[in-house]
mmCIF file of N, CA and C in Angstrom:
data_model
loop_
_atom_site.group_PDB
_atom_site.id
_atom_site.type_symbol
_atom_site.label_atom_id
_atom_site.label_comp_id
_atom_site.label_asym_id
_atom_site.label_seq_id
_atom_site.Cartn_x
_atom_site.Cartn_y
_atom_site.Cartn_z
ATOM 1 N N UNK S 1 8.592 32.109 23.858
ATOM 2 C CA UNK S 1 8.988 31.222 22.780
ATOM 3 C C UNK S 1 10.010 31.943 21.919
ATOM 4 N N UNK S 2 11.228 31.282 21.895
ATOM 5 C CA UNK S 2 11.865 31.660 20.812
ATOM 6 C C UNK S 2 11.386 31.706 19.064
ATOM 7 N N UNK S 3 11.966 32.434 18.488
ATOM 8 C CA UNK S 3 11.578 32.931 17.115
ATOM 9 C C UNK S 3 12.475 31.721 16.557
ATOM 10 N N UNK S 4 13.334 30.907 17.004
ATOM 11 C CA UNK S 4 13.605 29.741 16.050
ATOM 12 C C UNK S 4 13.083 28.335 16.633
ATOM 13 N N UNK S 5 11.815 28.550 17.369
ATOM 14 C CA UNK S 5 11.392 27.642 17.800
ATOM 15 C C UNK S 5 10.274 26.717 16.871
ATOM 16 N N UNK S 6 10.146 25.784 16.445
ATOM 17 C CA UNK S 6 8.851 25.603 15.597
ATOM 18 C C UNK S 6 7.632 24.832 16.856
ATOM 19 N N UNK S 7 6.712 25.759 16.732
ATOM 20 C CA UNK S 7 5.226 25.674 16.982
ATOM 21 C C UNK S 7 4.629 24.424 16.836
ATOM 22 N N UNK S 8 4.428 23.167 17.945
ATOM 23 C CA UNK S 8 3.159 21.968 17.287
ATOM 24 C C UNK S 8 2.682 22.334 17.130
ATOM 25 N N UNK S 9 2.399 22.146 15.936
ATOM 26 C CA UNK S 9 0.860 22.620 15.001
ATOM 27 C C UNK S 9 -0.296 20.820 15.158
ATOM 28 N N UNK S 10 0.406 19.751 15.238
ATOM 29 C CA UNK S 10 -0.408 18.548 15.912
ATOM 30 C C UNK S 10 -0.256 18.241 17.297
ATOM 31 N N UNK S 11 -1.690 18.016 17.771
ATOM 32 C CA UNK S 11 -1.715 16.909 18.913
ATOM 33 C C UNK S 11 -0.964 15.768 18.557
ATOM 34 N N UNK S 12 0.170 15.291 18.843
ATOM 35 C CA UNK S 12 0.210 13.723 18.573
ATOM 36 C C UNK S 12 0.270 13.110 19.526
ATOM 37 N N UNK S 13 -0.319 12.827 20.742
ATOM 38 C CA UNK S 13 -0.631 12.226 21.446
ATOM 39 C C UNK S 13 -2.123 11.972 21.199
ATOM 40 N N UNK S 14 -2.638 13.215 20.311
ATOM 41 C CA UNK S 14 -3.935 12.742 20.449
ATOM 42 C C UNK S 14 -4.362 11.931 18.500
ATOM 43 N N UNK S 15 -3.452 12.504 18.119
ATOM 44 C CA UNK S 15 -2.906 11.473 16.864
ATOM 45 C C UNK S 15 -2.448 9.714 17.057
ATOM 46 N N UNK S 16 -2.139 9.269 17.935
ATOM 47 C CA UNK S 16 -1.603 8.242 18.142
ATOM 48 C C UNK S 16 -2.652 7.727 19.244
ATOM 49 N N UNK S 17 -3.190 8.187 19.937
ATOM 50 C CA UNK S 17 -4.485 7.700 20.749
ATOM 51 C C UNK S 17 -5.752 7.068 19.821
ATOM 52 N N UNK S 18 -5.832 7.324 19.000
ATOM 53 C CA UNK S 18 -6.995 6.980 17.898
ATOM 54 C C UNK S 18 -6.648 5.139 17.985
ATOM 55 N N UNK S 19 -8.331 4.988 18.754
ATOM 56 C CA UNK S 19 -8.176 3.439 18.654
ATOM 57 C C UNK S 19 -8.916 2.998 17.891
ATOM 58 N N UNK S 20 -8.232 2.187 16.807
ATOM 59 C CA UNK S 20 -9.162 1.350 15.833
ATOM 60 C C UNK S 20 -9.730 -0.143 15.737
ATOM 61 N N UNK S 21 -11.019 0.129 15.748
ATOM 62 C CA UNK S 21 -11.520 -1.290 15.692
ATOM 63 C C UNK S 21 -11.684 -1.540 14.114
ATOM 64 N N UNK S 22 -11.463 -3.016 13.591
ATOM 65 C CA UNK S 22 -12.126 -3.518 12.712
ATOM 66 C C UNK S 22 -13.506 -3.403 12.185
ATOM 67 N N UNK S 23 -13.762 -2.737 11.721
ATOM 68 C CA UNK S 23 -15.415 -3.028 11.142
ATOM 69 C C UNK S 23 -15.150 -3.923 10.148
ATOM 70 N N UNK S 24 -16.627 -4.044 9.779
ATOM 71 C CA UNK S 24 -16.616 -4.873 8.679
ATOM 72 C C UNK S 24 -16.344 -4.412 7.208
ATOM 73 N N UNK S 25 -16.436 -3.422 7.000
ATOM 74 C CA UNK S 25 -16.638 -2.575 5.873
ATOM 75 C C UNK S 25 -14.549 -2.921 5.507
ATOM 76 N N UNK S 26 -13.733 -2.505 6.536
ATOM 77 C CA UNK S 26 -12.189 -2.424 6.658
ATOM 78 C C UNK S 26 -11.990 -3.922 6.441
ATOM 79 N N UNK S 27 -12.374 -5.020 7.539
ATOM 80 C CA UNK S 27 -12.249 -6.123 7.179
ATOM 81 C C UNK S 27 -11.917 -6.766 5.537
ATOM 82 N N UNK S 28 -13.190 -6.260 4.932
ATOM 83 C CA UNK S 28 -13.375 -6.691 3.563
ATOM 84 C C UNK S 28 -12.263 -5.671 2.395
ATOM 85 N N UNK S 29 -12.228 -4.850 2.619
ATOM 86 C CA UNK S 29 -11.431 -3.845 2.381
ATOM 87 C C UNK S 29 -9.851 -4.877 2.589
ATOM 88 N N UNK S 30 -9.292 -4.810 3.675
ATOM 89 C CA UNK S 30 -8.017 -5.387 4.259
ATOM 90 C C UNK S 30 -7.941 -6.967 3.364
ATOM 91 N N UNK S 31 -8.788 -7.660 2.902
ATOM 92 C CA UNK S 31 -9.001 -8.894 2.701
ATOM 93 C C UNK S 31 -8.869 -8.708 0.776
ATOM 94 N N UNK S 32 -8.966 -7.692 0.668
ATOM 95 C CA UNK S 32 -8.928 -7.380 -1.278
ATOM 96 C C UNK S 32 -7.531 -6.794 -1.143
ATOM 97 N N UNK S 33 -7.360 -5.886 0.145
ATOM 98 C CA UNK S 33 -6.107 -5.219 -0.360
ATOM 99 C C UNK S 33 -4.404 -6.518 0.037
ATOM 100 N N UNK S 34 -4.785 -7.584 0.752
ATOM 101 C CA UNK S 34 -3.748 -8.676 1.279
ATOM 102 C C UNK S 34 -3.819 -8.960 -0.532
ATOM 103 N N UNK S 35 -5.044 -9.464 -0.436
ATOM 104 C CA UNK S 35 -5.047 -10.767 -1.593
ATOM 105 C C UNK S 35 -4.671 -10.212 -3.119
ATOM 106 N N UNK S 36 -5.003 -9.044 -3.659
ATOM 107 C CA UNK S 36 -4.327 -8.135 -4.494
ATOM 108 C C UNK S 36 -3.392 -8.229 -4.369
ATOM 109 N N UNK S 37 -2.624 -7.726 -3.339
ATOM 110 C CA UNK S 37 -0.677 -7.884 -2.880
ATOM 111 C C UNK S 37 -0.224 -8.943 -3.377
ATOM 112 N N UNK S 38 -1.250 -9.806 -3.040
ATOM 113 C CA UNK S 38 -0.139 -11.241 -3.005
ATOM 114 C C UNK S 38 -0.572 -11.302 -4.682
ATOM 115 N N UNK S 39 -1.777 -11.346 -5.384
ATOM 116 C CA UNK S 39 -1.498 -12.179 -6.808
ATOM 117 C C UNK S 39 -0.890 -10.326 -7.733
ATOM 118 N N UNK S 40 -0.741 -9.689 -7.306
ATOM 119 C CA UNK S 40 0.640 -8.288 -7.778
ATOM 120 C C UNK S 40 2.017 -9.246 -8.078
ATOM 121 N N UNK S 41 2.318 -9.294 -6.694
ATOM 122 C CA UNK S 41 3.698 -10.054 -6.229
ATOM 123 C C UNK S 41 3.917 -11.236 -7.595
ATOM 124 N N UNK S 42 3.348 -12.244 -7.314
ATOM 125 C CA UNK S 42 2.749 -13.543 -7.906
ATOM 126 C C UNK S 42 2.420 -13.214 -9.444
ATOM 127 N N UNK S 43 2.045 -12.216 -9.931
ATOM 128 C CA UNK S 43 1.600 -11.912 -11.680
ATOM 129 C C UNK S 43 3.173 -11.290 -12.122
ATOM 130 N N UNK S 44 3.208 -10.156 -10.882
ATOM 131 C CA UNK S 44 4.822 -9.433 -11.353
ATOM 132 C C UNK S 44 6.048 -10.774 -11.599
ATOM 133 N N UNK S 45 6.071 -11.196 -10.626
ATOM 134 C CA UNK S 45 7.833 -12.159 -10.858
ATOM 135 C C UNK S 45 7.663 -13.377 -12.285
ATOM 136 N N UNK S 46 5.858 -13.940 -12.457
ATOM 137 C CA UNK S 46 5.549 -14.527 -13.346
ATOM 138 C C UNK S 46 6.571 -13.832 -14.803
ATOM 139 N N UNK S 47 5.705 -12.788 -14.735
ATOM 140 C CA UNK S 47 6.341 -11.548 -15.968
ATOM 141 C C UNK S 47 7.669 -11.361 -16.107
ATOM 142 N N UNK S 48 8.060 -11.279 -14.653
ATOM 143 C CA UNK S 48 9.973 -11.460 -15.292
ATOM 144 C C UNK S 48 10.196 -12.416 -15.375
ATOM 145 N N UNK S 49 9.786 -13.715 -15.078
ATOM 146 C CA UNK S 49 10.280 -14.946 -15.199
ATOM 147 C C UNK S 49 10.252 -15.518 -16.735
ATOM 148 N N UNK S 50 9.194 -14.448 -17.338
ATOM 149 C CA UNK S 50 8.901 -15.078 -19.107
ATOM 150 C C UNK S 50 9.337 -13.763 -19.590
ATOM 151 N N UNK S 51 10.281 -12.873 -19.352
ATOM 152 C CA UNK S 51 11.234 -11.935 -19.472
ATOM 153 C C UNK S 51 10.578 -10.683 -19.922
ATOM 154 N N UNK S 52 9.222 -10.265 -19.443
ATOM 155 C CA UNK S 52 8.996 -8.633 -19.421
ATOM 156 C C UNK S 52 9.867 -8.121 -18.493
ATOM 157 N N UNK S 53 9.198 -6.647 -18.800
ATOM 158 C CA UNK S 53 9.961 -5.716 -17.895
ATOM 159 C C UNK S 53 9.265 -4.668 -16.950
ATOM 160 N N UNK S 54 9.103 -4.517 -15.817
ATOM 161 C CA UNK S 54 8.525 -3.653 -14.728
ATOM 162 C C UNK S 54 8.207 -2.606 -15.389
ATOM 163 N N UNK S 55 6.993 -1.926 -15.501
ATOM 164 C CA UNK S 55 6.846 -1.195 -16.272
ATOM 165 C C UNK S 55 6.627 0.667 -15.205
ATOM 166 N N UNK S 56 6.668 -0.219 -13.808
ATOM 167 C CA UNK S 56 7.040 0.955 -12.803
ATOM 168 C C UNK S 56 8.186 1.214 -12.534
ATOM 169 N N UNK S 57 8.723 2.540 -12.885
ATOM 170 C CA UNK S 57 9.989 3.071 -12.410
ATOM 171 C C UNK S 57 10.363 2.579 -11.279
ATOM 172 N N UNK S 58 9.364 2.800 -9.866
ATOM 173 C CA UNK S 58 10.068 2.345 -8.649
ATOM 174 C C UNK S 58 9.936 1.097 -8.916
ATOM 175 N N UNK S 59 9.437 0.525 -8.925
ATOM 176 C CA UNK S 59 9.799 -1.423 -8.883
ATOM 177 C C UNK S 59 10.868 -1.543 -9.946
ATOM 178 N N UNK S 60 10.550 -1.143 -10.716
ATOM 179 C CA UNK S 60 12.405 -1.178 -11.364
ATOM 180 C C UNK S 60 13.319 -1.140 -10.600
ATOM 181 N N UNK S 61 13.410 0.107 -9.889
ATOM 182 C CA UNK S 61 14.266 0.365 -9.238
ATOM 183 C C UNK S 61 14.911 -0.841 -8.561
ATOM 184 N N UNK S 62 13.148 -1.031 -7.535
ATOM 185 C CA UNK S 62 13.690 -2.012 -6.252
ATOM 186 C C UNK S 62 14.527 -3.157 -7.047
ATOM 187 N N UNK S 63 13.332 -3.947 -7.770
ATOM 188 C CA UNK S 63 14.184 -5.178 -8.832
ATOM 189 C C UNK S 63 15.554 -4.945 -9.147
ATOM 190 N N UNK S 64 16.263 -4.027 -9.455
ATOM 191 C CA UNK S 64 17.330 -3.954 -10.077
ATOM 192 C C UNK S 64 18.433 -3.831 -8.758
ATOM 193 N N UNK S 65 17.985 -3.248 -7.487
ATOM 194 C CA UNK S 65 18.599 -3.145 -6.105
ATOM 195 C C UNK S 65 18.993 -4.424 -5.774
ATOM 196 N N UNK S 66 17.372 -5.002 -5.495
ATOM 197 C CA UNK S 66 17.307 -6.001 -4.586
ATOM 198 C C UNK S 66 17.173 -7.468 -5.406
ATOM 199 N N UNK S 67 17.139 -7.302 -6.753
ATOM 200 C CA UNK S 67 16.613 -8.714 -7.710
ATOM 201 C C UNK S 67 14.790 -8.715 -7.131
ATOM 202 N N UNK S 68 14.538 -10.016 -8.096
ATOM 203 C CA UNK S 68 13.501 -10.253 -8.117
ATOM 204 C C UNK S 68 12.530 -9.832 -6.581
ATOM 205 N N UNK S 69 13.134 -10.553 -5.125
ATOM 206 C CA UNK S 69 12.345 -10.147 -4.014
ATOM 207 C C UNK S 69 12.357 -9.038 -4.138
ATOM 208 N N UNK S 70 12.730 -7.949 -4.640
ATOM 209 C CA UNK S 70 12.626 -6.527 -4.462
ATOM 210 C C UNK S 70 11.505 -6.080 -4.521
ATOM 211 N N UNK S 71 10.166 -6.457 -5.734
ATOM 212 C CA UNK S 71 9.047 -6.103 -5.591
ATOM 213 C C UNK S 71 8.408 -6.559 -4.174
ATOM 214 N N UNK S 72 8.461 -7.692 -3.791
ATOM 215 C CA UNK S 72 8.536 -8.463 -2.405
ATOM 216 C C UNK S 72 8.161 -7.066 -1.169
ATOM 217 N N UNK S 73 9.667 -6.703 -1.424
ATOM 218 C CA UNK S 73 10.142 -5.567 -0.375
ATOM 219 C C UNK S 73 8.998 -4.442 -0.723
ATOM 220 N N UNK S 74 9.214 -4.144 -1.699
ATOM 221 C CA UNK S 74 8.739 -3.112 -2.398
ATOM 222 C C UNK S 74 7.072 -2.991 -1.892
ATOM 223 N N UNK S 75 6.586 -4.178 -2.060
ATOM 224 C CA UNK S 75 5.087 -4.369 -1.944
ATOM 225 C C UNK S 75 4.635 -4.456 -0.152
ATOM 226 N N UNK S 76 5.763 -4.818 0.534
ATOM 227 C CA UNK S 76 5.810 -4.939 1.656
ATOM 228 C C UNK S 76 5.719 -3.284 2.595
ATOM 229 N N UNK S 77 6.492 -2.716 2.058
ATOM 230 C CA UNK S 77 6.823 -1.109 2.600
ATOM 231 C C UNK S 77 5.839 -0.295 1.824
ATOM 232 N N UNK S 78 5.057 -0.553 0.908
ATOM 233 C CA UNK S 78 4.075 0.014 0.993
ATOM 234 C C UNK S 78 2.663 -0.122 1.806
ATOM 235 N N UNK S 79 2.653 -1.730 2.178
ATOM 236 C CA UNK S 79 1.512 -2.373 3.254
ATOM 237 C C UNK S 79 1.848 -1.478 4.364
ATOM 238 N N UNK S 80 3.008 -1.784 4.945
ATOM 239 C CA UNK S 80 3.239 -1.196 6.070
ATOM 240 C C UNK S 80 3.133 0.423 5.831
ATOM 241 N N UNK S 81 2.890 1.133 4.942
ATOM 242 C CA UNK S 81 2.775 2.685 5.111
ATOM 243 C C UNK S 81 1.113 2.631 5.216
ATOM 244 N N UNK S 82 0.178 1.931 4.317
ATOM 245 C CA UNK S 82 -1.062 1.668 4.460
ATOM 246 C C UNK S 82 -1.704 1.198 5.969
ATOM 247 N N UNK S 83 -1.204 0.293 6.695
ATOM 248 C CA UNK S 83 -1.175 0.286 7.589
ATOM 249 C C UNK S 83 -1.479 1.336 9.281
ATOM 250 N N UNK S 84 0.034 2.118 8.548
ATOM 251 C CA UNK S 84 -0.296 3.213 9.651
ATOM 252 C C UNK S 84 -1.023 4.198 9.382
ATOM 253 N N UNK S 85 -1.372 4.757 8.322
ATOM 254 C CA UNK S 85 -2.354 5.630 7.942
ATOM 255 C C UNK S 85 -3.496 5.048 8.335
ATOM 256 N N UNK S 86 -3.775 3.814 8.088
ATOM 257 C CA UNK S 86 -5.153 3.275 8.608
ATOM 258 C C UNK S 86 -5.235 3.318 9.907
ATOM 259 N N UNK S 87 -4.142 3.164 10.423
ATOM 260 C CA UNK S 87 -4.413 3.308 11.979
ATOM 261 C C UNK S 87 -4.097 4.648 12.894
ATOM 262 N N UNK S 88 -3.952 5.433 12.092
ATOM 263 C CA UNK S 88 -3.865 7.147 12.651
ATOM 264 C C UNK S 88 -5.157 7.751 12.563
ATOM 265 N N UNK S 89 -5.369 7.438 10.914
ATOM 266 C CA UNK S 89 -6.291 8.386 10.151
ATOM 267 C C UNK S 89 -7.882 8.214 10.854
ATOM 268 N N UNK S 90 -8.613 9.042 11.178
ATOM 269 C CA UNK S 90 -9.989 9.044 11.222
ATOM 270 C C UNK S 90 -10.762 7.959 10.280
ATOM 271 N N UNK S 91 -11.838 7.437 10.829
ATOM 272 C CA UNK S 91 -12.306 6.365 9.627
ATOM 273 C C UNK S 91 -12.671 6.793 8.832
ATOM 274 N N UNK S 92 -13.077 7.839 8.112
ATOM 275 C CA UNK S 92 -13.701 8.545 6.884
ATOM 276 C C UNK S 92 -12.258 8.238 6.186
ATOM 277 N N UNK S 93 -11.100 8.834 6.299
ATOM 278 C CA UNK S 93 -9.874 8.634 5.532
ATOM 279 C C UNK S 93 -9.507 7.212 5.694
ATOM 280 N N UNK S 94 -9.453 6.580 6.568
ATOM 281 C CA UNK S 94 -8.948 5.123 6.976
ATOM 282 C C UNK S 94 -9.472 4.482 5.644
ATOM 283 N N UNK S 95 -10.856 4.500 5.335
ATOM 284 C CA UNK S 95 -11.551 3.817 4.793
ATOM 285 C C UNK S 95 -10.947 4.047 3.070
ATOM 286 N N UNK S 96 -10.234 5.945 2.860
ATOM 287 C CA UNK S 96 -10.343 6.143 1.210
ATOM 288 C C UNK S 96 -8.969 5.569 0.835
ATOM 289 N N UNK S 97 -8.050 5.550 1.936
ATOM 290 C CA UNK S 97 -6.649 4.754 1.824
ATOM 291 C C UNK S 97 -7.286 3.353 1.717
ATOM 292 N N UNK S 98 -7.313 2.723 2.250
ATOM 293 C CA UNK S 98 -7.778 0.991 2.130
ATOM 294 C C UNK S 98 -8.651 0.860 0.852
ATOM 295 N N UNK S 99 -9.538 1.341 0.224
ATOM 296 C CA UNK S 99 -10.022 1.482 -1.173
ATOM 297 C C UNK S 99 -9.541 2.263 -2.444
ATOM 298 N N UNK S 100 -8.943 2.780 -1.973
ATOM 299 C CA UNK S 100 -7.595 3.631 -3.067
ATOM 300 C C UNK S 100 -6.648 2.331 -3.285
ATOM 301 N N UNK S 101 -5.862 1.821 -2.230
ATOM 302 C CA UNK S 101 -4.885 0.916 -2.231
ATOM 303 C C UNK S 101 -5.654 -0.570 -2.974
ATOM 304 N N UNK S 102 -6.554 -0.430 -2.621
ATOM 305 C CA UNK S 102 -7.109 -2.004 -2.878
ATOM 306 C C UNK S 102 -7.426 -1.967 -4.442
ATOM 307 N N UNK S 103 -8.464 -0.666 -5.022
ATOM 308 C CA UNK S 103 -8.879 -0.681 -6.467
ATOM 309 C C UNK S 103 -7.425 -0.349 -7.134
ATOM 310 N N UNK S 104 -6.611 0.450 -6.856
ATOM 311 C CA UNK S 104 -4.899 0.121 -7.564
ATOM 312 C C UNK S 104 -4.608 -0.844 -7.913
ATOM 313 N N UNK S 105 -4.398 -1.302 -6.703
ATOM 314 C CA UNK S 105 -3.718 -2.845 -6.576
ATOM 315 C C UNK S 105 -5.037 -4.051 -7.670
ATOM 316 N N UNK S 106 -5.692 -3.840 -7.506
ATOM 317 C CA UNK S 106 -6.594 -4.872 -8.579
ATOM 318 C C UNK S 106 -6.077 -4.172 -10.029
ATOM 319 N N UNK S 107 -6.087 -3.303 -10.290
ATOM 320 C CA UNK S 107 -5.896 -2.600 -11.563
ATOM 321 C C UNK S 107 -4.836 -2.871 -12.017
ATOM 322 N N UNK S 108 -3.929 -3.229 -11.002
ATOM 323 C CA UNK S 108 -2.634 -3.287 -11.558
ATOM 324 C C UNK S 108 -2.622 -5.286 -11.624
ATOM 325 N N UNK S 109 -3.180 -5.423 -10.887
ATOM 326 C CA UNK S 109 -3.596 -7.054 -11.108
ATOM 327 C C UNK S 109 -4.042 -7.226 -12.426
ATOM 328 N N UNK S 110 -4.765 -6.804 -12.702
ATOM 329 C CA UNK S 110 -5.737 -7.251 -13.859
ATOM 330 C C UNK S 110 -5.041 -6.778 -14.989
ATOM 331 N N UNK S 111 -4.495 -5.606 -15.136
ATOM 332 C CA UNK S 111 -3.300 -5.098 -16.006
ATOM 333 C C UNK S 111 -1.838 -6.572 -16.326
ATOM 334 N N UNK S 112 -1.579 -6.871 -15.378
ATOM 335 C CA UNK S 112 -0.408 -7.556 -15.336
ATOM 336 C C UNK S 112 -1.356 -9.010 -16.010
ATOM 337 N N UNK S 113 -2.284 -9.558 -15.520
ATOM 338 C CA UNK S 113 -3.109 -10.555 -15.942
ATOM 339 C C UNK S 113 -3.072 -10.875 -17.421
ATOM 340 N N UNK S 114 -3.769 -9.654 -17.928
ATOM 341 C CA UNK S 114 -3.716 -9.221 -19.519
ATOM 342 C C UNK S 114 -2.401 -9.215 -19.834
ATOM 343 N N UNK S 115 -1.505 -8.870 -19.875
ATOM 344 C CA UNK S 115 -0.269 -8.643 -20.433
ATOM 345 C C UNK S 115 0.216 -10.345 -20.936
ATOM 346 N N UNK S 116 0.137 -11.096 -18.933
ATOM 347 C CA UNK S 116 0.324 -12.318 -19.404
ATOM 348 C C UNK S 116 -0.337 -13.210 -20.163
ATOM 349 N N UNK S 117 -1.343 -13.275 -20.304
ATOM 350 C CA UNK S 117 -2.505 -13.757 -21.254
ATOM 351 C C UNK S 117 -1.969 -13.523 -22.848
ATOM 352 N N UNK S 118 -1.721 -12.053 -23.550
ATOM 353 C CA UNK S 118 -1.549 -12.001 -24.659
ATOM 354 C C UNK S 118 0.144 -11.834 -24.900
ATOM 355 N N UNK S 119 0.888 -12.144 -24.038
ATOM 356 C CA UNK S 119 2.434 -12.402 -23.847
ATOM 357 C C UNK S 119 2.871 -13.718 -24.841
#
């Protein structure tokens, strides 16, 4: 081996072999973390539509890139990173991503909720 060679330090064949079934536990999990997404999406554009302002740097960002669908995008490319972690990761981790993502995402629901309520 050359000295400017870098070393796999992963199996990824045996990284990408990991087959995941649905349990139920993920199911319900996957079913808070969709439906969160969507009333995020749905509370956020509300809020710019009665002229707040993103109070996340990156969704700023996107918004100001892409306009309003930007959170859209935004909310989209993070599913899809959730996604593959769920489907790499061992279920012990599978499971703390899908409940990390899901209690966020409500928090930030229920955050945006309130705002509009006393708006």
């Amino acid at each position: 081996m050359s000295s400017d060679a870098v070393p796999d330090v992963f199996d990824w064949d045996a990284l990408w072999a990991v087959e995941r079934r649905l349990s139920e536990s993920h199911a319900v999990l996957w079913t808070v973390v969709i439906c969160a997404s969507v009333f995020d999406v749905v509370t956020t554009i509300v809020g710019l539509a009665r002229g707040l302002e993103e109070g996340n740097e990156v969704a700023r960002a996107f918004i100001v890139t892409y306009g309003t669908p930007g959170i859209g995008l935004l909310k989209f490319s993070a599913l899809v990173l959730v996604v593959v972690l769920w489907a790499v990761l061992p279920d012990r981790y599978a499971t703390v991503v899908l409940a990390t993502f899901a209690w966020v995402t409500l928090l930030v629901v229920a955050l945006n909720a309130v705002t509009l309520a006393t708006f």
